[in-house]
Amino acid sequence: MTLVTAGRVGKPHGLDGSFYVEGPRHPLPVGAEVVLGSEARRIERRAGTDERPLIRLSGLDDPGAAR
């Protein structure tokens, strides 16, 4: 498996664990697997813009988890 930087976790948004992705731009489609810390998670929701994507990952269900 090859890892690439997709950005960094930005400001949480809403109450469902969604957060903005900041930094380098890389496609973040729904269903893609990303590594956050040392855990693999799947993108469940993608909104926002290409410049500032807003995503929700599996297993992160509240703003505290997103932080």
mmCIF file of C-alpha atoms in Angstrom:
data_model
loop_
_atom_site.group_PDB
_atom_site.id
_atom_site.type_symbol
_atom_site.label_atom_id
_atom_site.label_comp_id
_atom_site.label_asym_id
_atom_site.label_seq_id
_atom_site.Cartn_x
_atom_site.Cartn_y
_atom_site.Cartn_z
ATOM 1 C CA MET A 1 0.000 0.000 0.000
ATOM 2 C CA THR A 2 1.309 3.441 -0.946
ATOM 3 C CA LEU A 3 0.378 6.369 1.282
ATOM 4 C CA VAL A 4 0.027 9.914 -0.042
ATOM 5 C CA THR A 5 -0.796 13.047 1.903
ATOM 6 C CA ALA A 6 -4.405 14.048 1.245
ATOM 7 C CA GLY A 7 -4.330 16.995 3.643
ATOM 8 C CA ARG A 8 -4.722 17.494 7.333
ATOM 9 C CA VAL A 9 -7.755 17.425 9.574
ATOM 10 C CA GLY A 10 -9.155 20.931 9.817
ATOM 11 C CA LYS A 11 -12.010 22.502 11.714
ATOM 12 C CA PRO A 12 -14.894 20.208 12.745
ATOM 13 C CA HIS A 13 -18.250 21.027 11.136
ATOM 14 C CA GLY A 14 -21.695 20.126 12.456
ATOM 15 C CA LEU A 15 -22.625 17.433 14.943
ATOM 16 C CA ASP A 16 -21.991 14.277 12.906
ATOM 17 C CA GLY A 17 -18.174 14.149 13.081
ATOM 18 C CA SER A 18 -17.578 15.864 9.719
ATOM 19 C CA PHE A 19 -14.503 18.030 9.320
ATOM 20 C CA TYR A 20 -12.767 20.149 6.709
ATOM 21 C CA VAL A 21 -9.587 18.929 5.056
ATOM 22 C CA GLU A 22 -6.849 21.544 4.750
ATOM 23 C CA GLY A 23 -3.552 21.582 2.912
ATOM 24 C CA PRO A 24 -2.475 19.621 -0.163
ATOM 25 C CA ARG A 25 -5.302 18.722 -2.502
ATOM 26 C CA HIS A 26 -5.932 15.100 -3.396
ATOM 27 C CA PRO A 27 -9.163 13.448 -4.552
ATOM 28 C CA LEU A 28 -11.235 12.286 -1.595
ATOM 29 C CA PRO A 29 -14.164 10.346 -3.098
ATOM 30 C CA VAL A 30 -16.863 8.669 -1.019
ATOM 31 C CA GLY A 31 -15.804 5.089 -0.303
ATOM 32 C CA ALA A 32 -12.062 5.794 -0.416
ATOM 33 C CA GLU A 33 -9.992 4.484 2.478
ATOM 34 C CA VAL A 34 -7.782 6.961 4.326
ATOM 35 C CA VAL A 35 -5.400 6.532 7.232
ATOM 36 C CA LEU A 36 -5.979 8.879 10.149
ATOM 37 C CA GLY A 37 -3.225 8.517 12.717
ATOM 38 C CA SER A 38 -2.618 4.788 12.517
ATOM 39 C CA GLU A 39 -6.215 3.728 11.768
ATOM 40 C CA ALA A 40 -7.744 3.108 8.346
ATOM 41 C CA ARG A 41 -11.171 4.711 7.886
ATOM 42 C CA ARG A 42 -13.579 4.909 4.956
ATOM 43 C CA ILE A 43 -14.999 8.208 3.659
ATOM 44 C CA GLU A 44 -18.767 8.047 4.230
ATOM 45 C CA ARG A 45 -19.711 11.561 3.118
ATOM 46 C CA ARG A 46 -18.048 14.208 0.973
ATOM 47 C CA ALA A 47 -19.314 17.763 0.575
ATOM 48 C CA GLY A 48 -17.801 21.227 0.421
ATOM 49 C CA THR A 49 -15.618 22.276 -2.491
ATOM 50 C CA ASP A 50 -12.543 20.835 -4.169
ATOM 51 C CA GLU A 51 -10.543 23.625 -2.511
ATOM 52 C CA ARG A 52 -11.971 22.894 0.944
ATOM 53 C CA PRO A 53 -13.525 19.419 1.115
ATOM 54 C CA LEU A 54 -15.796 18.512 4.003
ATOM 55 C CA ILE A 55 -15.738 14.811 4.859
ATOM 56 C CA ARG A 56 -17.085 12.354 7.405
ATOM 57 C CA LEU A 57 -15.192 9.160 8.129
ATOM 58 C CA SER A 58 -16.471 5.822 9.383
ATOM 59 C CA GLY A 59 -16.274 5.539 13.158
ATOM 60 C CA LEU A 60 -16.172 9.296 13.792
ATOM 61 C CA ASP A 61 -19.715 10.177 14.778
ATOM 62 C CA ASP A 62 -19.440 13.403 16.767
ATOM 63 C CA PRO A 63 -17.374 16.618 16.836
ATOM 64 C CA GLY A 64 -15.233 15.351 19.715
ATOM 65 C CA ALA A 65 -14.153 12.328 17.690
ATOM 66 C CA ALA A 66 -13.248 14.557 14.754
ATOM 67 C CA ARG A 67 -10.934 16.619 16.953
#
